[in-house]
Amino acid sequence: MGDEVILLNFWLSLYGMRVWIALEEKGIKYENRQENISNKSQLLLQMNPVHKKIPVLFHNSRHICDSLIAVEYIDEVWNDQSPLLPSDPYQRSQARFWSNYVDTKVLYFSTVLLYCDYDYFCFSIRWNLNVILFMFLVLFFN
């Protein structure tokens, strides 16, 4: 198959990692292009004009934005290689539930921490996380 697959990504992005893992799991050959998120390329701005964010998946001159949509696309296009979702509808629904949970609770919070300015709000969040982490380590290693 003469597919050209390119992933516009940022190495710290958990959303980008989701697409990267799907590509790796399927064994798809692709080019991983790293973006500078503080100085976005014209390509990124043109291919994702609504959100202007990574990841963007290119497949044979088509572009797919949003990590979950890109993962579903990968699973549907390369459906002959290790499926990413279970075949049972109930198990698929459970996988989608947890994926949504990670999106709305875990990834959202980590994105806020990664991209926020160092104002009081972000400082207090980081401080509270450090306190929680410290307490966990003290309890865990005692």
PDB file of C-alpha atoms in Angstrom:
ATOM      1  CA  MET A   1       0.000   0.000   0.000  1.00  0.00           C
ATOM      2  CA  GLY A   2       1.574   3.342  -1.031  1.00  0.00           C
ATOM      3  CA  ASP A   3       0.151   5.350   1.848  1.00  0.00           C
ATOM      4  CA  GLU A   4       1.720   8.625   2.916  1.00  0.00           C
ATOM      5  CA  VAL A   5       1.054   9.145   6.612  1.00  0.00           C
ATOM      6  CA  ILE A   6       2.282  12.174   8.544  1.00  0.00           C
ATOM      7  CA  LEU A   7       1.563  13.077  12.142  1.00  0.00           C
ATOM      8  CA  LEU A   8       1.883  16.717  13.226  1.00  0.00           C
ATOM      9  CA  ASN A   9       2.670  16.347  16.876  1.00  0.00           C
ATOM     10  CA  PHE A  10       4.282  17.832  19.978  1.00  0.00           C
ATOM     11  CA  TRP A  11       6.321  15.447  22.104  1.00  0.00           C
ATOM     12  CA  LEU A  12       4.631  16.449  25.396  1.00  0.00           C
ATOM     13  CA  SER A  13       1.086  16.268  24.061  1.00  0.00           C
ATOM     14  CA  LEU A  14      -0.935  13.443  25.572  1.00  0.00           C
ATOM     15  CA  TYR A  15      -3.411  13.854  22.713  1.00  0.00           C
ATOM     16  CA  GLY A  16      -0.611  13.402  20.197  1.00  0.00           C
ATOM     17  CA  MET A  17       0.628  10.371  22.103  1.00  0.00           C
ATOM     18  CA  ARG A  18      -2.794   8.784  21.663  1.00  0.00           C
ATOM     19  CA  VAL A  19      -2.487   8.970  17.851  1.00  0.00           C
ATOM     20  CA  TRP A  20       1.170   7.939  17.973  1.00  0.00           C
ATOM     21  CA  ILE A  21       0.287   4.826  20.008  1.00  0.00           C
ATOM     22  CA  ALA A  22      -2.484   3.895  17.545  1.00  0.00           C
ATOM     23  CA  LEU A  23      -0.092   4.201  14.592  1.00  0.00           C
ATOM     24  CA  GLU A  24       2.548   2.139  16.372  1.00  0.00           C
ATOM     25  CA  GLU A  25       0.031  -0.489  17.493  1.00  0.00           C
ATOM     26  CA  LYS A  26      -1.179  -0.912  13.915  1.00  0.00           C
ATOM     27  CA  GLY A  27       2.393  -1.058  12.590  1.00  0.00           C
ATOM     28  CA  ILE A  28       1.810   1.831  10.181  1.00  0.00           C
ATOM     29  CA  LYS A  29       4.835   3.550   8.663  1.00  0.00           C
ATOM     30  CA  TYR A  30       4.548   7.303   9.186  1.00  0.00           C
ATOM     31  CA  GLU A  31       6.529  10.507   9.540  1.00  0.00           C
ATOM     32  CA  ASN A  32       6.333  12.204  12.940  1.00  0.00           C
ATOM     33  CA  ARG A  33       6.717  15.981  12.472  1.00  0.00           C
ATOM     34  CA  GLN A  34       7.233  17.884  15.679  1.00  0.00           C
ATOM     35  CA  GLU A  35       5.483  21.234  16.017  1.00  0.00           C
ATOM     36  CA  ASN A  36       6.597  24.217  18.045  1.00  0.00           C
ATOM     37  CA  ILE A  37       3.367  25.037  19.863  1.00  0.00           C
ATOM     38  CA  SER A  38       4.518  28.535  20.783  1.00  0.00           C
ATOM     39  CA  ASN A  39       5.289  29.264  17.107  1.00  0.00           C
ATOM     40  CA  LYS A  40       2.799  27.202  15.094  1.00  0.00           C
ATOM     41  CA  SER A  41       3.634  26.379  11.501  1.00  0.00           C
ATOM     42  CA  GLN A  42       1.539  27.597   8.579  1.00  0.00           C
ATOM     43  CA  LEU A  43       0.798  23.952   7.784  1.00  0.00           C
ATOM     44  CA  LEU A  44      -0.765  23.388  11.210  1.00  0.00           C
ATOM     45  CA  LEU A  45      -2.773  26.612  11.026  1.00  0.00           C
ATOM     46  CA  GLN A  46      -4.077  25.715   7.553  1.00  0.00           C
ATOM     47  CA  MET A  47      -4.899  22.086   8.349  1.00  0.00           C
ATOM     48  CA  ASN A  48      -6.603  22.773  11.685  1.00  0.00           C
ATOM     49  CA  PRO A  49      -8.060  26.255  11.209  1.00  0.00           C
ATOM     50  CA  VAL A  50     -10.763  25.813  13.854  1.00  0.00           C
ATOM     51  CA  HIS A  51      -8.725  24.771  16.893  1.00  0.00           C
ATOM     52  CA  LYS A  52      -5.184  25.427  15.602  1.00  0.00           C
ATOM     53  CA  LYS A  53      -3.909  22.549  17.749  1.00  0.00           C
ATOM     54  CA  ILE A  54      -2.056  19.294  17.362  1.00  0.00           C
ATOM     55  CA  PRO A  55      -2.314  16.468  16.612  1.00  0.00           C
ATOM     56  CA  VAL A  56      -3.175  16.501  12.932  1.00  0.00           C
ATOM     57  CA  LEU A  57      -2.989  13.253  10.986  1.00  0.00           C
ATOM     58  CA  PHE A  58      -2.310  13.390   7.231  1.00  0.00           C
ATOM     59  CA  HIS A  59      -3.182  10.393   5.109  1.00  0.00           C
ATOM     60  CA  ASN A  60      -2.696  10.677   1.345  1.00  0.00           C
ATOM     61  CA  SER A  61      -3.296  14.466   1.295  1.00  0.00           C
ATOM     62  CA  ARG A  62      -6.318  14.255   3.624  1.00  0.00           C
ATOM     63  CA  HIS A  63      -6.083  15.688   7.104  1.00  0.00           C
ATOM     64  CA  ILE A  64      -7.840  14.537  10.258  1.00  0.00           C
ATOM     65  CA  CYS A  65      -7.968  16.729  13.361  1.00  0.00           C
ATOM     66  CA  ASP A  66      -8.728  15.698  16.946  1.00  0.00           C
ATOM     67  CA  SER A  67      -6.995  12.732  18.496  1.00  0.00           C
ATOM     68  CA  LEU A  68     -10.018  10.483  19.083  1.00  0.00           C
ATOM     69  CA  ILE A  69     -11.282  11.032  15.553  1.00  0.00           C
ATOM     70  CA  ALA A  70      -7.793  10.292  14.195  1.00  0.00           C
ATOM     71  CA  VAL A  71      -7.597   7.067  16.235  1.00  0.00           C
ATOM     72  CA  GLU A  72     -11.015   5.946  14.956  1.00  0.00           C
ATOM     73  CA  TYR A  73      -9.914   6.800  11.404  1.00  0.00           C
ATOM     74  CA  ILE A  74      -6.722   4.759  11.811  1.00  0.00           C
ATOM     75  CA  ASP A  75      -8.714   1.801  13.136  1.00  0.00           C
ATOM     76  CA  GLU A  76     -11.206   1.955  10.252  1.00  0.00           C
ATOM     77  CA  VAL A  77      -8.703   2.486   7.420  1.00  0.00           C
ATOM     78  CA  TRP A  78      -6.257  -0.174   8.574  1.00  0.00           C
ATOM     79  CA  ASN A  79      -8.976  -2.571   9.753  1.00  0.00           C
ATOM     80  CA  ASP A  80      -7.031  -5.682   8.694  1.00  0.00           C
ATOM     81  CA  GLN A  81      -4.398  -5.073  11.400  1.00  0.00           C
ATOM     82  CA  SER A  82      -4.891  -5.520  15.173  1.00  0.00           C
ATOM     83  CA  PRO A  83      -8.183  -3.771  16.003  1.00  0.00           C
ATOM     84  CA  LEU A  84      -7.980  -1.025  18.610  1.00  0.00           C
ATOM     85  CA  LEU A  85     -11.511  -1.563  19.935  1.00  0.00           C
ATOM     86  CA  PRO A  86     -13.171  -4.824  20.994  1.00  0.00           C
ATOM     87  CA  SER A  87     -15.626  -6.449  18.570  1.00  0.00           C
ATOM     88  CA  ASP A  88     -18.317  -6.827  21.252  1.00  0.00           C
ATOM     89  CA  PRO A  89     -20.631  -3.751  21.272  1.00  0.00           C
ATOM     90  CA  TYR A  90     -20.848  -3.621  25.076  1.00  0.00           C
ATOM     91  CA  GLN A  91     -17.071  -3.830  25.497  1.00  0.00           C
ATOM     92  CA  ARG A  92     -16.670  -1.165  22.795  1.00  0.00           C
ATOM     93  CA  SER A  93     -19.078   1.090  24.701  1.00  0.00           C
ATOM     94  CA  GLN A  94     -17.041   0.588  27.882  1.00  0.00           C
ATOM     95  CA  ALA A  95     -13.812   1.429  26.051  1.00  0.00           C
ATOM     96  CA  ARG A  96     -15.438   4.613  24.686  1.00  0.00           C
ATOM     97  CA  PHE A  97     -16.707   5.517  28.161  1.00  0.00           C
ATOM     98  CA  TRP A  98     -13.193   5.308  29.635  1.00  0.00           C
ATOM     99  CA  SER A  99     -11.730   7.149  26.677  1.00  0.00           C
ATOM    100  CA  ASN A 100     -14.217   9.964  27.261  1.00  0.00           C
ATOM    101  CA  TYR A 101     -13.425   9.925  30.976  1.00  0.00           C
ATOM    102  CA  VAL A 102      -9.715  10.288  30.291  1.00  0.00           C
ATOM    103  CA  ASP A 103     -10.456  13.133  27.848  1.00  0.00           C
ATOM    104  CA  THR A 104     -12.712  15.099  30.153  1.00  0.00           C
ATOM    105  CA  LYS A 105     -10.975  14.471  33.475  1.00  0.00           C
ATOM    106  CA  VAL A 106      -7.348  13.457  33.039  1.00  0.00           C
ATOM    107  CA  LEU A 107      -6.180  15.010  29.761  1.00  0.00           C
ATOM    108  CA  TYR A 108      -8.102  18.243  30.255  1.00  0.00           C
ATOM    109  CA  PHE A 109      -6.472  18.828  33.634  1.00  0.00           C
ATOM    110  CA  SER A 110      -3.009  18.004  32.327  1.00  0.00           C
ATOM    111  CA  THR A 111      -3.535  20.407  29.400  1.00  0.00           C
ATOM    112  CA  VAL A 112      -4.495  23.192  31.797  1.00  0.00           C
ATOM    113  CA  LEU A 113      -1.288  22.569  33.732  1.00  0.00           C
ATOM    114  CA  LEU A 114       0.861  22.423  30.610  1.00  0.00           C
ATOM    115  CA  TYR A 115      -0.451  25.527  28.851  1.00  0.00           C
ATOM    116  CA  CYS A 116      -1.460  27.929  31.609  1.00  0.00           C
ATOM    117  CA  ASP A 117       0.541  31.011  32.490  1.00  0.00           C
ATOM    118  CA  TYR A 118       2.306  31.284  35.815  1.00  0.00           C
ATOM    119  CA  ASP A 119      -0.438  33.306  37.442  1.00  0.00           C
ATOM    120  CA  TYR A 120      -1.874  32.657  40.861  1.00  0.00           C
ATOM    121  CA  PHE A 121      -4.393  30.079  39.608  1.00  0.00           C
ATOM    122  CA  CYS A 122      -1.776  27.903  37.943  1.00  0.00           C
ATOM    123  CA  PHE A 123       0.636  28.330  40.820  1.00  0.00           C
ATOM    124  CA  SER A 124      -1.981  27.147  43.294  1.00  0.00           C
ATOM    125  CA  ILE A 125      -2.865  24.115  41.164  1.00  0.00           C
ATOM    126  CA  ARG A 126       0.791  23.147  40.817  1.00  0.00           C
ATOM    127  CA  TRP A 127       1.371  23.727  44.532  1.00  0.00           C
ATOM    128  CA  ASN A 128      -1.589  21.526  45.496  1.00  0.00           C
ATOM    129  CA  LEU A 129      -0.436  18.782  43.144  1.00  0.00           C
ATOM    130  CA  ASN A 130       3.042  18.884  44.639  1.00  0.00           C
ATOM    131  CA  VAL A 131       1.604  18.622  48.145  1.00  0.00           C
ATOM    132  CA  ILE A 132      -0.585  15.675  47.114  1.00  0.00           C
ATOM    133  CA  LEU A 133       2.364  13.973  45.395  1.00  0.00           C
ATOM    134  CA  PHE A 134       4.561  14.528  48.442  1.00  0.00           C
ATOM    135  CA  MET A 135       1.896  13.083  50.762  1.00  0.00           C
ATOM    136  CA  PHE A 136       1.486  10.075  48.491  1.00  0.00           C
ATOM    137  CA  LEU A 137       5.235   9.428  48.442  1.00  0.00           C
ATOM    138  CA  VAL A 138       5.493   9.765  52.228  1.00  0.00           C
ATOM    139  CA  LEU A 139       2.590   7.363  52.768  1.00  0.00           C
ATOM    140  CA  PHE A 140       3.763   4.950  50.092  1.00  0.00           C
ATOM    141  CA  PHE A 141       7.369   4.692  51.258  1.00  0.00           C
ATOM    142  CA  ASN A 142       6.680   4.583  55.017  1.00  0.00           C
TER     143      ASN A 142
END
